[in-house]
Coordinates of C-alpha atoms in Angstrom, one line a residue:
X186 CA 54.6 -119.8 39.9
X187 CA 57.7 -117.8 39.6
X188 CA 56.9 -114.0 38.8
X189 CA 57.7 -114.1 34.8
X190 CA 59.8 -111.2 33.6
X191 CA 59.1 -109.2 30.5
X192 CA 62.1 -110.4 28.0
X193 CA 62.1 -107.3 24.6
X194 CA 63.7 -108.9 22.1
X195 CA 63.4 -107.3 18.6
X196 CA 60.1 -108.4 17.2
X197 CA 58.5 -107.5 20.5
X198 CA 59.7 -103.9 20.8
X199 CA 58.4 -103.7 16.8
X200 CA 55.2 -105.2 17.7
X201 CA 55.1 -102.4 20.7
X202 CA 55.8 -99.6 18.4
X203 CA 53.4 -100.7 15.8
X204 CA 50.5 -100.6 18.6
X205 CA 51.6 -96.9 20.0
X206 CA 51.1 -94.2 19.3
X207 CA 53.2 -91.1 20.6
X208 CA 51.4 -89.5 23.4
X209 CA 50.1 -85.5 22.6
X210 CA 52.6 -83.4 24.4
X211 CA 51.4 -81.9 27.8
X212 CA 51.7 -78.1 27.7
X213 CA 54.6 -76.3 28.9
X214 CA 52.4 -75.1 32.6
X215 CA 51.4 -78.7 32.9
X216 CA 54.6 -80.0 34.8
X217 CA 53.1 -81.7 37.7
X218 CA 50.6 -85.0 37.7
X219 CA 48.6 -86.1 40.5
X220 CA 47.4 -89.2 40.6
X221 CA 44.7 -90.9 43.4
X222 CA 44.9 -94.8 43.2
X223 CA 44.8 -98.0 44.8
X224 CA 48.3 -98.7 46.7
X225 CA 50.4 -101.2 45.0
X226 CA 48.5 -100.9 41.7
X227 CA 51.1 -99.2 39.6
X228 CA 55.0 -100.4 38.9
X229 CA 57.1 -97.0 39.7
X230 CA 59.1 -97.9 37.0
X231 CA 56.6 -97.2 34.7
X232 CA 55.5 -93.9 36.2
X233 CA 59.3 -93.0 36.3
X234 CA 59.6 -93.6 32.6
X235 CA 56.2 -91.5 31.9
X236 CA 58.3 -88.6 34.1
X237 CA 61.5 -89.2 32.2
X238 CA 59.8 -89.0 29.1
X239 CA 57.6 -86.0 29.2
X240 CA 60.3 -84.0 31.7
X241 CA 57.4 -83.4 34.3
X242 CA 56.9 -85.0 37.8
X243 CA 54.3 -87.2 38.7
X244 CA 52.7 -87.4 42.5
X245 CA 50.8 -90.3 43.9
X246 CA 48.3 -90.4 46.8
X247 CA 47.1 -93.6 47.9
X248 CA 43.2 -95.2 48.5
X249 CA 42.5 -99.0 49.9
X250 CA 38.5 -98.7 48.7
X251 CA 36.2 -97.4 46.5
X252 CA 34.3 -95.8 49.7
X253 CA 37.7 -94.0 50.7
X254 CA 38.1 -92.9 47.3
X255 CA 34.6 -91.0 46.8
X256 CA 34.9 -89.9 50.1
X257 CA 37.9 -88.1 49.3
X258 CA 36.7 -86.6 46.6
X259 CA 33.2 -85.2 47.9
X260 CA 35.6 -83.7 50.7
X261 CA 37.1 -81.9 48.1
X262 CA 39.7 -83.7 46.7
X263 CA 38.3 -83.3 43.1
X264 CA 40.7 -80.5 43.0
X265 CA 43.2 -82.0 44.5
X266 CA 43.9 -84.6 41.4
X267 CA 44.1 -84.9 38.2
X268 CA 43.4 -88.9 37.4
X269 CA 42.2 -91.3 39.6
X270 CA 40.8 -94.9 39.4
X271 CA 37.4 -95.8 40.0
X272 CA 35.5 -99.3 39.9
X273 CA 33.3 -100.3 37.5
X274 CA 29.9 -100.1 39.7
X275 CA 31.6 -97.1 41.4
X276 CA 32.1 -94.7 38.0
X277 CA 27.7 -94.1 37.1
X278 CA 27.7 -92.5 40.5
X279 CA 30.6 -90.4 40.3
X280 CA 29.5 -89.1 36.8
X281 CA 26.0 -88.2 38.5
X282 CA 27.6 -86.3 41.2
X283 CA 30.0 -84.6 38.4
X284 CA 33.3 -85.8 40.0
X285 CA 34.7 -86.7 36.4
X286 CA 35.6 -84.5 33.0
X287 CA 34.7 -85.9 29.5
X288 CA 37.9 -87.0 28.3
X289 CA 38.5 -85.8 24.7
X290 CA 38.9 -88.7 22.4
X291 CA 41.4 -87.3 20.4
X292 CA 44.2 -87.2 22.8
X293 CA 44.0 -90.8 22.9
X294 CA 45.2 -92.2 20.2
X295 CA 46.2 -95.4 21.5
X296 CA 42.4 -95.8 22.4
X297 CA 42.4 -98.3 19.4
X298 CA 44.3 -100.5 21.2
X299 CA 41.7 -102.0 23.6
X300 CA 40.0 -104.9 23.7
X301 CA 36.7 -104.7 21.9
X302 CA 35.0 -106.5 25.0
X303 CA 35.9 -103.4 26.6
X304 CA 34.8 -100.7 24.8
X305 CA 31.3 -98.9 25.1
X306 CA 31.0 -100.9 28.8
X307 CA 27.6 -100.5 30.4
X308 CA 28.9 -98.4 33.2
X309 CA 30.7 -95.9 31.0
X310 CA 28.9 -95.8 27.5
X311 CA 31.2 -94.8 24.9
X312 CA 33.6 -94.7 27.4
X313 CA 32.9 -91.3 27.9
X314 CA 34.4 -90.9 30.8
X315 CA 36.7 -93.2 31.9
X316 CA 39.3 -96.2 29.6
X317 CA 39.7 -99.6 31.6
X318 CA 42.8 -99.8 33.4
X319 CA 43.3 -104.0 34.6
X320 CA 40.4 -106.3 35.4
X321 CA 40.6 -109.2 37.4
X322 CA 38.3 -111.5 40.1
X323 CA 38.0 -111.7 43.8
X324 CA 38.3 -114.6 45.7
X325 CA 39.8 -116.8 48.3
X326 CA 43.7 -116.9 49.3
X327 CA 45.1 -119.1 51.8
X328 CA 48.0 -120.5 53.9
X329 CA 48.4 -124.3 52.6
X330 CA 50.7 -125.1 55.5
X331 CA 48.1 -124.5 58.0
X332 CA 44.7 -125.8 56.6
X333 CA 43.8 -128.8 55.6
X334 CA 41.6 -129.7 52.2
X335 CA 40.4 -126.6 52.8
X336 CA 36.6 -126.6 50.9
X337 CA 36.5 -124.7 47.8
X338 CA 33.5 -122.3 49.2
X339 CA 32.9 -118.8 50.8
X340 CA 31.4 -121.2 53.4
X341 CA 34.8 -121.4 54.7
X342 CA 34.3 -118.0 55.8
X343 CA 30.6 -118.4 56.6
X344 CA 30.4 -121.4 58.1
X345 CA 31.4 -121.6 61.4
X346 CA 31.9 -125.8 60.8
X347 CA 33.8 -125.4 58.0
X348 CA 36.1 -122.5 59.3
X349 CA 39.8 -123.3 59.4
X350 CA 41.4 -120.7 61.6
X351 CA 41.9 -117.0 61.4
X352 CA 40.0 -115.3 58.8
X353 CA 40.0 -111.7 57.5
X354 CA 37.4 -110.1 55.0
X355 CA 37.7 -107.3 53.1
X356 CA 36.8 -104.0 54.5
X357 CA 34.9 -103.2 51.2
X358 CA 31.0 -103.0 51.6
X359 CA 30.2 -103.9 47.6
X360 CA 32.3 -106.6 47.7
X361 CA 32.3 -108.6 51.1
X362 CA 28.5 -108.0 50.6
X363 CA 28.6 -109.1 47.5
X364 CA 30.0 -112.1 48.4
X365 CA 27.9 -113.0 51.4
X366 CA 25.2 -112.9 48.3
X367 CA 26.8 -115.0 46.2
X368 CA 27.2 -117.7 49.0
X369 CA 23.4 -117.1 49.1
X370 CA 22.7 -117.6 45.6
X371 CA 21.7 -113.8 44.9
X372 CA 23.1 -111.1 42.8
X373 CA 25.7 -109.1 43.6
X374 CA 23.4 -106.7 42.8
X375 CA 20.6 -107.3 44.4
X376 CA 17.9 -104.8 46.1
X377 CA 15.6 -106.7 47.3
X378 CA 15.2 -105.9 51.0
X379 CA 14.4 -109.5 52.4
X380 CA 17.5 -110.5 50.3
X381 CA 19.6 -108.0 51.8
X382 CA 18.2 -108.7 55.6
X383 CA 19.1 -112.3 55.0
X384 CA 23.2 -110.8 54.0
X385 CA 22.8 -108.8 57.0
X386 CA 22.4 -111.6 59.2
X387 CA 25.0 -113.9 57.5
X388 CA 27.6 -111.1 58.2
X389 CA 26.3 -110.2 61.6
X390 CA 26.9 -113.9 62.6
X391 CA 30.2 -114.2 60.4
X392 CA 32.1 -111.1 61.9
X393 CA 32.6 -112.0 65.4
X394 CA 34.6 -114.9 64.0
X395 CA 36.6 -112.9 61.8
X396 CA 40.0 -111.8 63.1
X397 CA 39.4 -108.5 61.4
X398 CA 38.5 -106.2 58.1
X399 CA 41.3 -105.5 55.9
X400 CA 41.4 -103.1 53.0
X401 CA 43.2 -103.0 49.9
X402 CA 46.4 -104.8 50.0
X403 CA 45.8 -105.6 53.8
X404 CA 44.7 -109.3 53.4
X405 CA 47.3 -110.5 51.6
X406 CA 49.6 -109.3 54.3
X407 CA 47.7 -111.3 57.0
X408 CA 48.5 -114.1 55.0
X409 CA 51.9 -113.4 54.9
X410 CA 52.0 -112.7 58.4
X411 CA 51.1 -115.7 59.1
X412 CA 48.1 -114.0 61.1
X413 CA 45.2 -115.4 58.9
X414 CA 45.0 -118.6 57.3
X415 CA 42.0 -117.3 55.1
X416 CA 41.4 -114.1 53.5
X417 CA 39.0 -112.7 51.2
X418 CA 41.2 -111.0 48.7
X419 CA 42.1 -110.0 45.2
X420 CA 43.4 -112.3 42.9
X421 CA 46.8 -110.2 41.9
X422 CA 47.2 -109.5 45.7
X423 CA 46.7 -113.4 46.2
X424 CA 49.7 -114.1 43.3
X425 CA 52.1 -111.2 44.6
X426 CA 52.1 -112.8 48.0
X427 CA 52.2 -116.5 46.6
X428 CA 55.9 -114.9 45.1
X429 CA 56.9 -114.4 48.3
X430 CA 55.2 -117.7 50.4
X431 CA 55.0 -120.6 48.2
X432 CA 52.4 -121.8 50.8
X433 CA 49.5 -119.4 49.4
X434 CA 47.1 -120.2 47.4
X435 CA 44.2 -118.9 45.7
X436 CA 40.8 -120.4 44.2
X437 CA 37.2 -118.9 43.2
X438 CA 34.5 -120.2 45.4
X439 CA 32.4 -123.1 43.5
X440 CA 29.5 -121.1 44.4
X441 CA 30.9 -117.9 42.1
X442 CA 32.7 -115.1 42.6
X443 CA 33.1 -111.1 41.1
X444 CA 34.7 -110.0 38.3
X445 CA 35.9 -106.5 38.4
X446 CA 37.3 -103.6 35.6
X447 CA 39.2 -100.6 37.1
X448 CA 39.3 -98.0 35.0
X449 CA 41.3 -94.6 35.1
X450 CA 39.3 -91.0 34.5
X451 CA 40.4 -87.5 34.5
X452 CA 38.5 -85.9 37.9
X453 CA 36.5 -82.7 37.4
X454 CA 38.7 -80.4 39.0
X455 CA 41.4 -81.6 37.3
X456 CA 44.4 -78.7 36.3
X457 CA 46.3 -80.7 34.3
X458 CA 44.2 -82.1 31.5
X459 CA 46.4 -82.2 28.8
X460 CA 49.2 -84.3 31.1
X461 CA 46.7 -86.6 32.1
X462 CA 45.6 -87.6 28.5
X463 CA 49.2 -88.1 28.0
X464 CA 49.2 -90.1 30.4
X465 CA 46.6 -92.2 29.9
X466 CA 47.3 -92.8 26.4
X467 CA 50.7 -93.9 28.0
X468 CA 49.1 -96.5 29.8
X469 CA 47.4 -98.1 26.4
X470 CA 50.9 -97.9 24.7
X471 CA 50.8 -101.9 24.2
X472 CA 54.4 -102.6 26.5
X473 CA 53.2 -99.9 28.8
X474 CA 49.9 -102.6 29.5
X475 CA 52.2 -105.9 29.1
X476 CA 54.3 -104.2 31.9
X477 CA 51.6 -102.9 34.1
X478 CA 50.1 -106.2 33.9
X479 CA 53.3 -108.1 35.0
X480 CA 53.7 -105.9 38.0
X481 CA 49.7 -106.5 39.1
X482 CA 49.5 -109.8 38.4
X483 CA 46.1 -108.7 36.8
X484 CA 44.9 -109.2 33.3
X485 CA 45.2 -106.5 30.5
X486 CA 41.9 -105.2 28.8
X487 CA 44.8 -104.1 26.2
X488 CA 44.5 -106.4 23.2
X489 CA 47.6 -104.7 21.6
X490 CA 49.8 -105.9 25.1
X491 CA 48.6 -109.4 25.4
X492 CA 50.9 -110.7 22.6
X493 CA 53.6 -109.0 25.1
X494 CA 52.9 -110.5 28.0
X495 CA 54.7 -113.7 29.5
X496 CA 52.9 -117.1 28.5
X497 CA 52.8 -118.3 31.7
X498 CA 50.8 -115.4 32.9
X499 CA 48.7 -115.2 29.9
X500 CA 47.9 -118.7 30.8
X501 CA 46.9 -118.4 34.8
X502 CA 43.3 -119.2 35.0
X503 CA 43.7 -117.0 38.0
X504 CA 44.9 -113.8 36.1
X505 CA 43.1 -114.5 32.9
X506 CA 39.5 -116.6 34.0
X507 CA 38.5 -119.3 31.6
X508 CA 35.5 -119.4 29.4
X509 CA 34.2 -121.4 31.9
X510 CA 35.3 -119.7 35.0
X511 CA 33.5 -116.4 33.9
X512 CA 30.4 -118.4 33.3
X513 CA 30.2 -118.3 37.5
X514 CA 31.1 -114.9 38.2
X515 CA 29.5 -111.7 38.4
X516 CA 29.9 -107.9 37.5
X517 CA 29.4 -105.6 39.8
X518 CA 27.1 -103.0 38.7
X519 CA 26.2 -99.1 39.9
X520 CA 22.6 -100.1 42.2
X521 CA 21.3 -96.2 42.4
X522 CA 19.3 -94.6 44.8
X523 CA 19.4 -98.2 46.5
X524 CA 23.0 -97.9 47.9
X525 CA 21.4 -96.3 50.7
X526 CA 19.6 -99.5 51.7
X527 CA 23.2 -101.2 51.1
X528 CA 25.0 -98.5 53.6
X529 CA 22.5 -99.2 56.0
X530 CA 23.0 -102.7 56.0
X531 CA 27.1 -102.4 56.3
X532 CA 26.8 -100.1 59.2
X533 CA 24.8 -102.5 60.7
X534 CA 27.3 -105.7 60.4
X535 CA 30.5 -103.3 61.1
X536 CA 28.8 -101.8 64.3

């Protein structure tokens, strides 16, 4: 599928200014934003328009995981920025560890324009702390040209008789782990320890096959690269790469797979408070979130943007998951104290 293009024609740009309203103005000190995000999660077109519109400048620094990301910030980088964004699962445990600000409801006026679906989410009550950002599922992507009826199951990665060549997983403990469980027929949640010793030894076995671990935006470059001919991967990543190789293709496993929300937050050591409200209320202006979608290839928790947003995408099982696609896939969820029984098993399979 061709990359659709937003096309503004008069009722559209209407429709957008109906559903936004104007961003409060930053102060007159607050002239410089930093952002932490995932790489290749935000068009620069957008933030140049934010920049353009608000005369300030906005600086980005660049994460591949969740782990990288809290790592960053327990190092001290919770000075360092202003916004960043978080997981679902990972967001409980960066409130504990006060590595977030409150955001102040007020500056948001734009708030109104979610998706009731994603409002008041169990990880963030009252969304408190952090407003969803793009949501999406991982899954499989693949090189057509070089498999053949390829199996529509993470055994494909798991079991060595249905492996098809090169494979690459993602270098992300809560989900590669989470999938290994899901192949299993547990939760992507789960803390029981026999469950976990039995995903230990799946991925143990599974990782001396595996050409490598890729973060981020790594596996769909394998694919590209013609290096892998399977990779564990997000399904935006899995679309943007299709764009450029017709030959890849992407699929949920029939056993399940996650569903994920990313969500932006203001961090506690943030200087520019004011600016990043602006901001964020930016993002839920509703062609702002049509916009940002087109450029992920991820769907929009912004009911106010999904009027705006090309049919074609709108319509892409793999951007916006069926009723009955959702019914097999899991959120991920914050596990507690128990992580520590989770890091244990990932040093484990990646030493």
């Amino acid at each position: 599928m061709k990359r659709p293009k937003l096309k503004w024609g008069l009722a559209a740009l209407l429709l957008a200014s109906l559903a936004g309203a104007q961003s409060p103005k930053p102060q007159a000190d607050d002239r410089t934003l930093y952002l932490y995000i995932w790489s290749e999660y935000i068009d620069d077109a957008i933030v140049e328009d934010f920049e353009k519109k608000f005369g300030v400048n906005v600086v980005i620094d660049l994460y591949e995981s969740n782990e990288d990301m809290l790592a960053k910030l327990l190092g001290g980088g919770v000075s360092q920025y202003d916004l960043v964004v978080p997981s679902d699962y990972a967001i409980p445990a960066m409130i504990q560890q006060k590595l977030l600000a409150p955001l102040e409801h007020h500056k948001l006026p734009n708030f109104k324009n979610l998706d009731p679906k994603f409002v008041n989410p169990p990880f963030d009550p009252g969304n408190r702390y952090s407003i969803p950002y793009q949501w999406g599922t991982q899954g499989l992507a693949y090189r057509a040209d070089l498999v053949q009826d390829l199996p529509r199951s993470w055994g494909v990665l798991f079991d060595p008789e249905l492996q098809q060549g090169p494979f690459v997983l993602n270098d992300t403990m809560r989900d590669t782990m989470g999938s290994a469980a899901i192949y299993l027929g547990y939760s992507v949640n789960t803390t029981d320890p026999d469950e976990l010793r039995d995903i230990e030894r799946l991925l143990r076995a599974t990782t001396p096959r595996a050409h490598s671990f890729v973060g981020g935006v790594g596996g769909k470059n394998q694919l590209l690269a013609g290096v892998a001919t399977v990779a564990m991967v997000y399904a935006g990543d899995a679309l943007k790469a299709a764009e450029e190789n017709e030959n890849i293709r992407y699929f949920v496993p029939d056993e399940g797979g996650i569903v994920w929300v990313d969500n932006i937050a203001i961090t506690a050591g943030a200087r520019h408070k004011d600016l990043a409200h602006a901001f964020i209320n930016y993002l839920l202006e509703a062609d702002v979130g049509a916009r940002l979608s087109e450029y992920n290839w991820y769907a929009s928790p912004n009911r106010a943007s999904l009027p705006l947003i090309d049919p074609e995408l709108r319509e892409d099982e793999s951007v916006f998951p069926s009723p009955e696609l959702m019914k097999k896939l899991q959120f991920q969820e914050d596990i507690g104290k128990q992580r520590r029984l989770w890091d244990t098993v990932w040093t484990n399979i990646k030493n």
